[in-house]
mmCIF file with all atom_site columns, C-alpha atoms and ligand atoms in Angstrom:
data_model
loop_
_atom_site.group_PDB
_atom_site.id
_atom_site.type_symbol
_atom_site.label_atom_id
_atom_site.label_alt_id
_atom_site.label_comp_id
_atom_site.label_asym_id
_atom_site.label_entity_id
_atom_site.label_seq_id
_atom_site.pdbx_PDB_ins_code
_atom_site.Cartn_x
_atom_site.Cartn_y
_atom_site.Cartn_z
_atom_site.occupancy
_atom_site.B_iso_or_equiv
_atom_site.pdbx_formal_charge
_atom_site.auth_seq_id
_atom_site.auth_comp_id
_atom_site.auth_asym_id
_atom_site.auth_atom_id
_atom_site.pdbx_PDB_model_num
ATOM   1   C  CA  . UNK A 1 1   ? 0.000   0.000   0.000  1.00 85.00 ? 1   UNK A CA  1
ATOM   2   C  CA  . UNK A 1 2   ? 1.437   3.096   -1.170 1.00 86.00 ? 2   UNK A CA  1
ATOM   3   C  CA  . UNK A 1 3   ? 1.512   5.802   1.757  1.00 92.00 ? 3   UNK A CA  1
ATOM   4   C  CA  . UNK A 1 4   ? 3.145   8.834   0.138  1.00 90.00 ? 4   UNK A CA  1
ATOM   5   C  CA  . UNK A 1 5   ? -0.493  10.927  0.152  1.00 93.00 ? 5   UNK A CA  1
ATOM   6   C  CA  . UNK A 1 6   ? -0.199  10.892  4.208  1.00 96.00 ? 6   UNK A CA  1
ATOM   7   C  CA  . UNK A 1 7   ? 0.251   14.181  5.928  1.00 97.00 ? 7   UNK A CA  1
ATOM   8   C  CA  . UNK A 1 8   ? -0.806  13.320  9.414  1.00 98.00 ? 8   UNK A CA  1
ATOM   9   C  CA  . UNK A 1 9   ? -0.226  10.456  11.770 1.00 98.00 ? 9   UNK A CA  1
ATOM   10  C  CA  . UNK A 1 10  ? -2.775  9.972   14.683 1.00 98.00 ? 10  UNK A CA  1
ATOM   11  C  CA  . UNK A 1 11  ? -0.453  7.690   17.339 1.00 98.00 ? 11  UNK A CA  1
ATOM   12  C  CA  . UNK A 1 12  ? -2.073  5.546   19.914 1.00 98.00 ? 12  UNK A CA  1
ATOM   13  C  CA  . UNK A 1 13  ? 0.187   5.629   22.702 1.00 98.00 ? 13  UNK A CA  1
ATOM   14  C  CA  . UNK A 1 14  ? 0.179   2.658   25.149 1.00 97.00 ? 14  UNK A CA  1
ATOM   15  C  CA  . UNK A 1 15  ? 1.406   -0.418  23.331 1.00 98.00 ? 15  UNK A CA  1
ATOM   16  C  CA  . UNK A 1 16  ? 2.166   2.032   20.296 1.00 98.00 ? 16  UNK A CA  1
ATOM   17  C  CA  . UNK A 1 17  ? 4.753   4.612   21.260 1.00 98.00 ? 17  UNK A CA  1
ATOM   18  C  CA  . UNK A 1 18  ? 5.705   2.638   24.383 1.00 98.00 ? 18  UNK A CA  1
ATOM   19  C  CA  . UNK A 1 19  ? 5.055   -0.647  26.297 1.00 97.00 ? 19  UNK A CA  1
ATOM   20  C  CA  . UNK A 1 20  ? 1.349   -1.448  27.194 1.00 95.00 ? 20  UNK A CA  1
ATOM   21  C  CA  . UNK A 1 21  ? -0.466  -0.948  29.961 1.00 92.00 ? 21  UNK A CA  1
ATOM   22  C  CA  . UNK A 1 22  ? -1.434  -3.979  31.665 1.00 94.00 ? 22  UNK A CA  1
ATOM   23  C  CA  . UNK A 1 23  ? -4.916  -3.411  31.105 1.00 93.00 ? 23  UNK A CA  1
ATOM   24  C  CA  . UNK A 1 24  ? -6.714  -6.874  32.246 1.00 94.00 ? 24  UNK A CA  1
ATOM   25  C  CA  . UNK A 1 25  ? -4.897  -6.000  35.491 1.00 97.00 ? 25  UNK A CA  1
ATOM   26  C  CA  . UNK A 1 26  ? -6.166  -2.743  35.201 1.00 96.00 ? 26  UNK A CA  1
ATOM   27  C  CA  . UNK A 1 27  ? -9.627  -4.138  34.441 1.00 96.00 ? 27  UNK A CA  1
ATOM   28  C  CA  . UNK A 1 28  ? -9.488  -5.957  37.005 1.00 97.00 ? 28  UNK A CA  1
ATOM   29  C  CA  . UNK A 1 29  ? -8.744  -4.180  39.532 1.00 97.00 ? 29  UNK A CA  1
ATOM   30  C  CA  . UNK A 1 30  ? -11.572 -1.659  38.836 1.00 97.00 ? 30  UNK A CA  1
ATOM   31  C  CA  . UNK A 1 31  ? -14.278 -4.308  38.811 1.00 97.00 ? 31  UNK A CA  1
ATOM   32  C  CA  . UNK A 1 32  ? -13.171 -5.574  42.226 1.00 97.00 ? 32  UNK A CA  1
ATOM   33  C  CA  . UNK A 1 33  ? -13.718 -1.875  43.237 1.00 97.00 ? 33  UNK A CA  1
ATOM   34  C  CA  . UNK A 1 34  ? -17.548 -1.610  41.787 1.00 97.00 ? 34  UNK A CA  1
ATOM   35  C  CA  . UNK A 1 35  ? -18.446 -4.884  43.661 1.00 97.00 ? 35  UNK A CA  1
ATOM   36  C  CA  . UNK A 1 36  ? -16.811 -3.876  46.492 1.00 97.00 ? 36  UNK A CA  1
ATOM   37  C  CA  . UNK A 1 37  ? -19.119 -0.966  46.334 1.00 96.00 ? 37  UNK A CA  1
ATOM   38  C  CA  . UNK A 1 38  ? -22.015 -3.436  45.981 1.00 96.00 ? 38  UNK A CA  1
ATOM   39  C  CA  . UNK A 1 39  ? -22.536 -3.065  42.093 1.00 96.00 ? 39  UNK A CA  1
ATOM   40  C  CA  . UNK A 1 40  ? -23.672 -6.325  40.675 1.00 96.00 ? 40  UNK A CA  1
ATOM   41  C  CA  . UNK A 1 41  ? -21.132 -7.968  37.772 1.00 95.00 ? 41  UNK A CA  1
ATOM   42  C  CA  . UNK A 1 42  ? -24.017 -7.350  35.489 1.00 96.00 ? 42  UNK A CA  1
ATOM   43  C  CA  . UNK A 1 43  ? -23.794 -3.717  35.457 1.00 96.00 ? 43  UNK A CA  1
ATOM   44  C  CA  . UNK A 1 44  ? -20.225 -3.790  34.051 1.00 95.00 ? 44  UNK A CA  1
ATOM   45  C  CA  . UNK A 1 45  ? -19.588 -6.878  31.911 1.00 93.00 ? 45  UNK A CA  1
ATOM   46  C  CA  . UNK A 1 46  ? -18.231 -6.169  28.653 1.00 93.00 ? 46  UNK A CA  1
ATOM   47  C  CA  . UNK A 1 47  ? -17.455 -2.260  29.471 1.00 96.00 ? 47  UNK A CA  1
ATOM   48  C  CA  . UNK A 1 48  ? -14.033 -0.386  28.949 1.00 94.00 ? 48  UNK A CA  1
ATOM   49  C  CA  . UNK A 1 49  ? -12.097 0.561   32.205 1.00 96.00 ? 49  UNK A CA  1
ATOM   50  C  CA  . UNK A 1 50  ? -13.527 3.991   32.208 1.00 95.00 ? 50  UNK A CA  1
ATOM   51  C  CA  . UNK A 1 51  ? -16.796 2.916   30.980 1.00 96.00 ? 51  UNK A CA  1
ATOM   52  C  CA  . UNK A 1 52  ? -16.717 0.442   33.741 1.00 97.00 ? 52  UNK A CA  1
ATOM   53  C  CA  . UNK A 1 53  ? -16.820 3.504   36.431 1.00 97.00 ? 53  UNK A CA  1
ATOM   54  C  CA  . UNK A 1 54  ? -18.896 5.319   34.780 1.00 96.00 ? 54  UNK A CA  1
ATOM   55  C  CA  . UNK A 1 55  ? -21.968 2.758   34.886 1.00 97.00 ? 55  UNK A CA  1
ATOM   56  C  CA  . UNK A 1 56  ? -20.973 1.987   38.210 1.00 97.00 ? 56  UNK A CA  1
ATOM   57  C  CA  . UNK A 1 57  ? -21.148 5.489   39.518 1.00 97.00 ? 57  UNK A CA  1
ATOM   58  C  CA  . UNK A 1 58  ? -24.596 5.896   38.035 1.00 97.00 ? 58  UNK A CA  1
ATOM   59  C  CA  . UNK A 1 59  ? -26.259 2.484   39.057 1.00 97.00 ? 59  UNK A CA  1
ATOM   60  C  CA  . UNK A 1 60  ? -24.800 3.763   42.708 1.00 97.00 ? 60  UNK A CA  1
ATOM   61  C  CA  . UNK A 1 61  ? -26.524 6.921   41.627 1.00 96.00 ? 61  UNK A CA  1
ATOM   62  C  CA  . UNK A 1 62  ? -29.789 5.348   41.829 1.00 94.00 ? 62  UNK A CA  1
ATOM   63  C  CA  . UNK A 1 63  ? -29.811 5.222   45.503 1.00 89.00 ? 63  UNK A CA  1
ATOM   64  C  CA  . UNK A 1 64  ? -27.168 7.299   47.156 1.00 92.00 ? 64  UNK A CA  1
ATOM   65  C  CA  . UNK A 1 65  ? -25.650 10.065  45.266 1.00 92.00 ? 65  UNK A CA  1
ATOM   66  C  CA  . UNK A 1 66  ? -22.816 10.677  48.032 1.00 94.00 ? 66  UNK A CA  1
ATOM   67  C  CA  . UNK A 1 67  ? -21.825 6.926   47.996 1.00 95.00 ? 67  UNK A CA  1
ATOM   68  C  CA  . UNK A 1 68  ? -21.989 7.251   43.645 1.00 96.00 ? 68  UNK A CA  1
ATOM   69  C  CA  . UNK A 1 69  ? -19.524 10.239  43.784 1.00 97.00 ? 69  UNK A CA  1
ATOM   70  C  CA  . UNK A 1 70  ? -17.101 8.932   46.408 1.00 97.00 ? 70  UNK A CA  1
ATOM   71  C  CA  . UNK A 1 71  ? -16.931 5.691   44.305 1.00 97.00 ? 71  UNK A CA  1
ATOM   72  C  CA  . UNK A 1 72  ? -16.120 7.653   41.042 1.00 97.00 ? 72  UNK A CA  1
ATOM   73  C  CA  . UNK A 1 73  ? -13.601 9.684   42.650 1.00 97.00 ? 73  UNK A CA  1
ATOM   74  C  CA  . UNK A 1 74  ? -11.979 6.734   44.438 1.00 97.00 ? 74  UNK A CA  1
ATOM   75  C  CA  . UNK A 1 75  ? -11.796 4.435   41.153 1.00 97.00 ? 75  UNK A CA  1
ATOM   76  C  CA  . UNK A 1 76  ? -10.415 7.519   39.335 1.00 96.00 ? 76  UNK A CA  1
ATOM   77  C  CA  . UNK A 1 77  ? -7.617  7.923   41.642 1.00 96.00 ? 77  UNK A CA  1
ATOM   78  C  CA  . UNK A 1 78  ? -7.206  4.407   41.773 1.00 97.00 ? 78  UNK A CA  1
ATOM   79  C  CA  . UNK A 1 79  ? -6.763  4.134   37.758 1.00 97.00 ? 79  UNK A CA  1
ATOM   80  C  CA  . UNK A 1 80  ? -4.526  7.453   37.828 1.00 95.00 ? 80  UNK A CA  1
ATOM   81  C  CA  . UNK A 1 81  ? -2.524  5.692   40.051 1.00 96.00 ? 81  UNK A CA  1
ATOM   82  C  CA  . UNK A 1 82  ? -2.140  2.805   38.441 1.00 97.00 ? 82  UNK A CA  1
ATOM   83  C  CA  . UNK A 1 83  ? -1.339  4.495   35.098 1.00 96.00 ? 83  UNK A CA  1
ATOM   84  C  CA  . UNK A 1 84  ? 1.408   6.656   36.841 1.00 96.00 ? 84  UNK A CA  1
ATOM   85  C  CA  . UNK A 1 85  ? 2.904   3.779   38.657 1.00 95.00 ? 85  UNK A CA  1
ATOM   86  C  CA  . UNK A 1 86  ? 3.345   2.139   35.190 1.00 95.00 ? 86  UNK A CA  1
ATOM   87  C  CA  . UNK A 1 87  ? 4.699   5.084   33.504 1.00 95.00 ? 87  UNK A CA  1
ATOM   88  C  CA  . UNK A 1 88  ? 7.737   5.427   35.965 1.00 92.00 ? 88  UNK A CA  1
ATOM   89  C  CA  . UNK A 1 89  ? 9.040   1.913   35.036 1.00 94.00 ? 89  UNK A CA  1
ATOM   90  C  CA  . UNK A 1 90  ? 8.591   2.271   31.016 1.00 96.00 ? 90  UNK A CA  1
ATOM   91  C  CA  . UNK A 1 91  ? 10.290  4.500   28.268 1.00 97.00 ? 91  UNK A CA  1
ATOM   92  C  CA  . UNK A 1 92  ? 9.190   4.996   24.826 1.00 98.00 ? 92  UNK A CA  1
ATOM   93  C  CA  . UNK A 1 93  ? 10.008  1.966   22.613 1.00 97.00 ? 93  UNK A CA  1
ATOM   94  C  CA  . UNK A 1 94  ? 13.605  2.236   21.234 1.00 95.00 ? 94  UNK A CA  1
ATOM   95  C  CA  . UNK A 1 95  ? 13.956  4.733   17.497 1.00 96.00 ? 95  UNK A CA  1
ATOM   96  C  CA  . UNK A 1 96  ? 10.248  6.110   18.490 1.00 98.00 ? 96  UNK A CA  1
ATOM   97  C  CA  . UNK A 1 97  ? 12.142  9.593   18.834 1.00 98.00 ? 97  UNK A CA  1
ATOM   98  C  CA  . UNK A 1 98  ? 13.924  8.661   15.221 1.00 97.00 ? 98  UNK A CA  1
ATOM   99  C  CA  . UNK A 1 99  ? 10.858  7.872   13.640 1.00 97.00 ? 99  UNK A CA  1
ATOM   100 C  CA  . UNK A 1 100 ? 9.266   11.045  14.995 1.00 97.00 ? 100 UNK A CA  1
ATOM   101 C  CA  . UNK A 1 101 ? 11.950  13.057  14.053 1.00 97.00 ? 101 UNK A CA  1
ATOM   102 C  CA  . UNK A 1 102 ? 11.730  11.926  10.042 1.00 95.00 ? 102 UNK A CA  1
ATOM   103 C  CA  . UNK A 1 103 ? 8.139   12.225  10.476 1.00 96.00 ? 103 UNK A CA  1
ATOM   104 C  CA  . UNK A 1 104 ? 8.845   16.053  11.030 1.00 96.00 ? 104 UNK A CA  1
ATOM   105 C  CA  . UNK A 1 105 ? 11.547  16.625  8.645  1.00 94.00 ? 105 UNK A CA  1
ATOM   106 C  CA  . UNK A 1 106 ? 8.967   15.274  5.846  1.00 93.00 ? 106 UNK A CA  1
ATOM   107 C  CA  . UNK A 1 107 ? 6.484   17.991  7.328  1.00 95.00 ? 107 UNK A CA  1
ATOM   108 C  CA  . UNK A 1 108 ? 4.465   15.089  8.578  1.00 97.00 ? 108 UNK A CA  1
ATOM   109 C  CA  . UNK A 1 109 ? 2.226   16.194  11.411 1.00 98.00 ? 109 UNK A CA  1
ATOM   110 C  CA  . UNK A 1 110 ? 1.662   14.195  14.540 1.00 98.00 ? 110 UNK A CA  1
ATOM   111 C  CA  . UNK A 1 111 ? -0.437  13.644  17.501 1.00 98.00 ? 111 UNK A CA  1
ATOM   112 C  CA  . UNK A 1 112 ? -1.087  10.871  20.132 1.00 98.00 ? 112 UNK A CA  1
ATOM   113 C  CA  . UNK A 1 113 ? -4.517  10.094  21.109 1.00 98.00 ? 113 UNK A CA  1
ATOM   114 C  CA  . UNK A 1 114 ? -4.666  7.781   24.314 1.00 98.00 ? 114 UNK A CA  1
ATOM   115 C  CA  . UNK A 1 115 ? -7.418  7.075   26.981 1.00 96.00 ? 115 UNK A CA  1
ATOM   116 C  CA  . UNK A 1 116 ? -4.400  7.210   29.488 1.00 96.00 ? 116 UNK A CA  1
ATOM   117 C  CA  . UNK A 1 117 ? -3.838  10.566  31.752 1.00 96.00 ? 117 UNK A CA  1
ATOM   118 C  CA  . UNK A 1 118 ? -1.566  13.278  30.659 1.00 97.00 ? 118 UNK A CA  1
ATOM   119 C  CA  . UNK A 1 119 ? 0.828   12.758  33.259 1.00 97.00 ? 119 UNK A CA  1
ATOM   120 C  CA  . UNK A 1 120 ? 1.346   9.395   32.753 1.00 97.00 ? 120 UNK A CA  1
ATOM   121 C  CA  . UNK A 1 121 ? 2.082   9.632   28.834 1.00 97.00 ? 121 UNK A CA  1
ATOM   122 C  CA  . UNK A 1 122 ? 4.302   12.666  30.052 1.00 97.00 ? 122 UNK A CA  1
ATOM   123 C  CA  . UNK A 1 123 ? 5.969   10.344  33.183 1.00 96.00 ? 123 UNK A CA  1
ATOM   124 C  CA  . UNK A 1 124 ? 6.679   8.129   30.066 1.00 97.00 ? 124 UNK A CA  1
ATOM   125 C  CA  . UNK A 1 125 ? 7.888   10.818  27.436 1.00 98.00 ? 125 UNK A CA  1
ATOM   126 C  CA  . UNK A 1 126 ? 8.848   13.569  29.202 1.00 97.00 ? 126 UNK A CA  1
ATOM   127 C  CA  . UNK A 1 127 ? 9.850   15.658  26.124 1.00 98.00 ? 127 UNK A CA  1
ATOM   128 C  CA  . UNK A 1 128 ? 6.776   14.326  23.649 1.00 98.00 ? 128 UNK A CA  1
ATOM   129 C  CA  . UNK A 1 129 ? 6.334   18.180  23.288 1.00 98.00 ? 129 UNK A CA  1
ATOM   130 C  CA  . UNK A 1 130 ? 9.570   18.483  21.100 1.00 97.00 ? 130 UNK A CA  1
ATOM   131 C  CA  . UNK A 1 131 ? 8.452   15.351  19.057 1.00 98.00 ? 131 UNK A CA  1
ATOM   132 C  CA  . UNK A 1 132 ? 4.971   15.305  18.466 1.00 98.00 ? 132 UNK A CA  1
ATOM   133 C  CA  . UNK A 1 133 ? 2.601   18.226  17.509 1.00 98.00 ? 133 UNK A CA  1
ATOM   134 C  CA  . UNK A 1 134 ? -0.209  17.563  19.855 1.00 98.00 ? 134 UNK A CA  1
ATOM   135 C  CA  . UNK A 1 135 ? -0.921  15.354  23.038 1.00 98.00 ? 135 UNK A CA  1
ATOM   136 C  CA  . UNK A 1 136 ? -4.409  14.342  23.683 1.00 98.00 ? 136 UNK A CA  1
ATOM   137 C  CA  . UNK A 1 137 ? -5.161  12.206  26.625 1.00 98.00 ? 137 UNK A CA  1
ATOM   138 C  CA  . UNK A 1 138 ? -8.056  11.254  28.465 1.00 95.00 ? 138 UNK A CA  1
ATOM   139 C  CA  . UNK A 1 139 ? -8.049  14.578  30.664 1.00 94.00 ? 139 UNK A CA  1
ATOM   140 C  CA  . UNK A 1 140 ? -7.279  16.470  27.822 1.00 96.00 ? 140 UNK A CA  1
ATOM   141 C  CA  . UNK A 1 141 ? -10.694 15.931  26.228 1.00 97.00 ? 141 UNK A CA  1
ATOM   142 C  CA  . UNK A 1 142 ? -14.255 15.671  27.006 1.00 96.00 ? 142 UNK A CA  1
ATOM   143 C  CA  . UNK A 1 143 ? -14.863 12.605  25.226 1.00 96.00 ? 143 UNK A CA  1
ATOM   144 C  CA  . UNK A 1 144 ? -12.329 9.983   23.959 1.00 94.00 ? 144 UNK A CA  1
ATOM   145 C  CA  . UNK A 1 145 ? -11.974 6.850   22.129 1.00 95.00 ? 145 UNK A CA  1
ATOM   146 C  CA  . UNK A 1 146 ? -13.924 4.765   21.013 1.00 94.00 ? 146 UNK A CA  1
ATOM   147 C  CA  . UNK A 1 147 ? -15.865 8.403   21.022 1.00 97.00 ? 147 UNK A CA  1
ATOM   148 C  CA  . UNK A 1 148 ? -14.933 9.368   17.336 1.00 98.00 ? 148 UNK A CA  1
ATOM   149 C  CA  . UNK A 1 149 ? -14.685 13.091  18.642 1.00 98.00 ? 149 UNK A CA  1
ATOM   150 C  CA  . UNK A 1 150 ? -11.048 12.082  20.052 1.00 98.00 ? 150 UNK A CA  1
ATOM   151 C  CA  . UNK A 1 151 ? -9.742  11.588  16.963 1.00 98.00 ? 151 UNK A CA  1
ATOM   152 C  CA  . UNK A 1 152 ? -12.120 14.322  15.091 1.00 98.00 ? 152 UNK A CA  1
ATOM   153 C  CA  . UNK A 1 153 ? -10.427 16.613  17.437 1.00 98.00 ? 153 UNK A CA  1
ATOM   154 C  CA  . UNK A 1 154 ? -6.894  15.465  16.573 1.00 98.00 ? 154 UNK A CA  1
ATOM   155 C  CA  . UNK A 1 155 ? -7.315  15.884  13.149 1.00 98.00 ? 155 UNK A CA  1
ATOM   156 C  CA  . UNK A 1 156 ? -8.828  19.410  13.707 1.00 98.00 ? 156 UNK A CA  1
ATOM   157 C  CA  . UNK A 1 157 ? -5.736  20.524  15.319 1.00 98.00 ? 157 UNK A CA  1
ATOM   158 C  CA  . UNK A 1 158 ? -3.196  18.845  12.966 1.00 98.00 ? 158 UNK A CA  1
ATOM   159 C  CA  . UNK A 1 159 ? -5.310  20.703  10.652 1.00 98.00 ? 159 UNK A CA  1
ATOM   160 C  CA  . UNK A 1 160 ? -5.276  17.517  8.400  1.00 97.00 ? 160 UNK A CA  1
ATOM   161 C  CA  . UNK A 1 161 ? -7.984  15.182  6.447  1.00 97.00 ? 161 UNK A CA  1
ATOM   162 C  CA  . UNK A 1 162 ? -8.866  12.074  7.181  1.00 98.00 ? 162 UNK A CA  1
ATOM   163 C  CA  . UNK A 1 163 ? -8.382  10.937  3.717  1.00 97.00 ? 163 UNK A CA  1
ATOM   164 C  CA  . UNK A 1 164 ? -4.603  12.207  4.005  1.00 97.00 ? 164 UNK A CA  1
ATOM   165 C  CA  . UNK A 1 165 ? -4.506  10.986  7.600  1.00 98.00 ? 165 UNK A CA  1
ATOM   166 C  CA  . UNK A 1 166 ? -3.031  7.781   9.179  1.00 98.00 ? 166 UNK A CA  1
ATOM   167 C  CA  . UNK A 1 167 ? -4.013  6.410   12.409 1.00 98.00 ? 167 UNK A CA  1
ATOM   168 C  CA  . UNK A 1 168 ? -1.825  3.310   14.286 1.00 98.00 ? 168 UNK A CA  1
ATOM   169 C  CA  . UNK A 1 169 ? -1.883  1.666   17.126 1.00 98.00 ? 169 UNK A CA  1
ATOM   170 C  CA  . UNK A 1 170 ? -1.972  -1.776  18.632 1.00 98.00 ? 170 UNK A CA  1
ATOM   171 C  CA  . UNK A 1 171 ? -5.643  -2.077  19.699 1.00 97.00 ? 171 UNK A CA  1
ATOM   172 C  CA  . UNK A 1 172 ? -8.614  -2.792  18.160 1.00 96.00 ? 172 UNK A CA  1
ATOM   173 C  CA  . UNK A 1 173 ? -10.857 0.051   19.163 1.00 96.00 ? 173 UNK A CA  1
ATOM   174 C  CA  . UNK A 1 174 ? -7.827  2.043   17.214 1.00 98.00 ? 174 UNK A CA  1
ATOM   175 C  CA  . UNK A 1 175 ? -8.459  0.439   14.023 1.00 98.00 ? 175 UNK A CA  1
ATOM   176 C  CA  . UNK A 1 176 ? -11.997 0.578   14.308 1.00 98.00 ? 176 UNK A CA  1
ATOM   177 C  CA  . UNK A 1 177 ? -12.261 4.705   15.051 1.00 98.00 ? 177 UNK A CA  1
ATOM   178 C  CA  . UNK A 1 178 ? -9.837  4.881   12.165 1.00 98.00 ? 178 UNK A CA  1
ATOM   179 C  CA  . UNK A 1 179 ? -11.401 2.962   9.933  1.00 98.00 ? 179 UNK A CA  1
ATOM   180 C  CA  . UNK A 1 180 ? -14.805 4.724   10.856 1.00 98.00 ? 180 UNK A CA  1
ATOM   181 C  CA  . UNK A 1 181 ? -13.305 7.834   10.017 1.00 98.00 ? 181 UNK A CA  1
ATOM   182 C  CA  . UNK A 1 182 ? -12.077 6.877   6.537  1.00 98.00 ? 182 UNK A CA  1
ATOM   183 C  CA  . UNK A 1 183 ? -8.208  6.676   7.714  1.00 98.00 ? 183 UNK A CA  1
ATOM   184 C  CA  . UNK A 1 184 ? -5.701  4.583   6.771  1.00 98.00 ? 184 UNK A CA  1
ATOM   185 C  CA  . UNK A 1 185 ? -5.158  2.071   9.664  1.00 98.00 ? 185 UNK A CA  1
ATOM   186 C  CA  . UNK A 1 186 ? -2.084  0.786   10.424 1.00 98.00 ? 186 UNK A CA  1
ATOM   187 C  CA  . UNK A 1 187 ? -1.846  -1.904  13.263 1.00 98.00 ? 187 UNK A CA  1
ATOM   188 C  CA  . UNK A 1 188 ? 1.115   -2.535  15.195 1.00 98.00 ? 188 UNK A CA  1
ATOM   189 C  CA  . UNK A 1 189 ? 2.429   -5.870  17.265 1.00 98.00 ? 189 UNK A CA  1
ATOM   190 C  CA  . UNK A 1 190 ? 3.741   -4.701  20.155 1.00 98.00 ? 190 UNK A CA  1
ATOM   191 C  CA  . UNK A 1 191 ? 0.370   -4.590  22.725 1.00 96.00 ? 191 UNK A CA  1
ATOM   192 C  CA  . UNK A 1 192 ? -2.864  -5.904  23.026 1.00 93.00 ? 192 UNK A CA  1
ATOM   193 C  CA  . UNK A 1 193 ? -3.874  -7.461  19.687 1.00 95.00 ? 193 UNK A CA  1
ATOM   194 C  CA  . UNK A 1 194 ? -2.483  -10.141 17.105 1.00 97.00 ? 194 UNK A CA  1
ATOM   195 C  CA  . UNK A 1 195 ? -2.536  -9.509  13.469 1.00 98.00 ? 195 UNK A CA  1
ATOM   196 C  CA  . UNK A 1 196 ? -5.799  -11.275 12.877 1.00 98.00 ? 196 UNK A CA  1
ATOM   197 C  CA  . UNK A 1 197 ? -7.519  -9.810  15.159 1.00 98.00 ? 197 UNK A CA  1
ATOM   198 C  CA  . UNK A 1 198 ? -6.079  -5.842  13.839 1.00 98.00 ? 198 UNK A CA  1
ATOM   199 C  CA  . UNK A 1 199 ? -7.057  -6.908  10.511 1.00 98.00 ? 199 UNK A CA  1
ATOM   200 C  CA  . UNK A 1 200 ? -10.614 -8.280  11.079 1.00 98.00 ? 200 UNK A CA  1
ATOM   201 C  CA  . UNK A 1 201 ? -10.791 -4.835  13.479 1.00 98.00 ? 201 UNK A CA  1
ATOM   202 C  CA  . UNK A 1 202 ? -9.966  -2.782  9.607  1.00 97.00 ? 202 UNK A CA  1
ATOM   203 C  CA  . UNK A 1 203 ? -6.329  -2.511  9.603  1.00 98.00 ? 203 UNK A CA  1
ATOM   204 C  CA  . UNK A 1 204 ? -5.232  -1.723  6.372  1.00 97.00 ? 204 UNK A CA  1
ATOM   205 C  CA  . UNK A 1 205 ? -1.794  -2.963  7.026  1.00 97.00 ? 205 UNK A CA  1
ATOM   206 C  CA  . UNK A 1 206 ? 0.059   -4.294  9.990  1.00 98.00 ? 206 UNK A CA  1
ATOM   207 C  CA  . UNK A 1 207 ? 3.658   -4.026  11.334 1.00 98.00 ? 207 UNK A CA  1
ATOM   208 C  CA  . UNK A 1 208 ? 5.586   -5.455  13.612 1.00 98.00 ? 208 UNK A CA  1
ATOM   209 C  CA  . UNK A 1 209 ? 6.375   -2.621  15.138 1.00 97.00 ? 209 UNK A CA  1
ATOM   210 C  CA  . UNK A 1 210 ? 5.919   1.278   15.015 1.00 98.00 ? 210 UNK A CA  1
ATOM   211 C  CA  . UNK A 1 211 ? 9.775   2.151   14.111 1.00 96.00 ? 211 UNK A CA  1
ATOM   212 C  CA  . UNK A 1 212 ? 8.466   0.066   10.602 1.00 95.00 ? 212 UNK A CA  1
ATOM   213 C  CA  . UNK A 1 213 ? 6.446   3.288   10.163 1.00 96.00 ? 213 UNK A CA  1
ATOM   214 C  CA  . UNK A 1 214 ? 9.439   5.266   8.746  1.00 92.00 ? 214 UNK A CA  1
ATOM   215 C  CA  . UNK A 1 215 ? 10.351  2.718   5.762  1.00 89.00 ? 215 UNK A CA  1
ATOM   216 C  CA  . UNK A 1 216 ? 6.660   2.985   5.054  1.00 89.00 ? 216 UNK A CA  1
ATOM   217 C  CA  . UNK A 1 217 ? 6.782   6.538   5.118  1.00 86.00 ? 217 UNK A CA  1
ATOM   218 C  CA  . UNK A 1 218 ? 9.751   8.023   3.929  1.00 72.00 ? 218 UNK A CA  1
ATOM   219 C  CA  . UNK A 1 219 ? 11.301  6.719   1.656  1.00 68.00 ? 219 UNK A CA  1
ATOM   220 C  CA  . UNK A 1 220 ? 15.237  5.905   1.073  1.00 58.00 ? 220 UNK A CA  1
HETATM 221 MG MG1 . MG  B 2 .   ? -2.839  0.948   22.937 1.00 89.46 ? 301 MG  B MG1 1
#
């Protein structure tokens, strides 16, 4: 597939840029919270992390709005907390800052759009800022991925099409928003999902791994 029309990249970041979160952990950990709290399993079975608190919170809501808010704040901080605690052990994956760096000397714009926290990606990356043209996490947004508006919003400030816009990442939900929003897709090995899986999600090509961006994009 010939790439040389692209003028934007749209990065996911865990599992893209840098190793993955362990979400299932993660997952975990936040559903053990909710029943703690007395929500039945029901409530939150096949829900994102986030999405998990959030129909937690309002099925506490129901009954006892102080007990619904202290929940969401405590899950929140617990997530936060998890996500920073992960970012101070990881590093971007090795020639991310090369491939960034072409990227920008072709003119290419960039942005990474992530359900993590800022200050995680930042714990991570501490100079993203000279690498990538825009950062939008979680708390940088009102409503993010699988919300198409994330990446709506990216594009909108890399000032790019999505017909001349690339998204990657290694999850599903990435090639899916892409794909919804008429971008190339571009999966990547290094996190959550296998090839098949990136390709029955719309990938329109996979790589091993995101430094195998560069070849595809600027060429020798
Ligand atoms: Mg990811």
């Amino acid at each position: 597939m010939n790439l040389s029309h692209i003028r934007g990249v749209v990065f996911d970041f865990d599992g893209t840029l840098a190793p993955n979160l362990d979400l299932p952990e993660m997952r975990r950990q936040v559903i053990e919270l909710s029943a703690r709290a007395g929500v039945p399993g029901d409530v939150v079975e096949d829900l994102f992390i986030i999405e998990i608190i959030e129909a937690a919170t309002a099925w506490l809501a129901r009954c006892n709005t102080s007990q619904a808010t202290a929940f969401h704040q405590q899950a929140h901080d617990h997530i936060s907390n998890f996500e920073l605690e992960a970012a101070s052990r990881v590093e971007p994956f090795p020639e991310v800052r090369q491939l960034l760096s072409q990227l920008r000397d072709r003119h290419i714009r960039t942005a990474v759009v992530t359900r993590n926290c800022e200050q995680a990606v930042r714990n991570t990356f501490p100079d993203i800022d000279g690498y990538l043209d825009l950062v939008l996490a979680r708390d940088n947004v009102e409503h993010y991925k699988p919300d198409p508006r994330h990446l709506i919003q990216a594009l909108a400030g890399l000032g790019t099409d999505p017909a001349t816009s690339l998204m990657i990442g290694d999850g599903r939900m990435d090639m899916q928003l892409g794909q919804q929003l008429g971008l190339t897709c571009v999966g990547v090995l290094t996190g959550s999902h296998q090839e098949d899986v990136l390709i029955a999600a719309g990938a329109d090509i996979v790589l091993e791994h995101v430094r195998d961006l560069g070849r595809r994009l600027v060429p020798c």
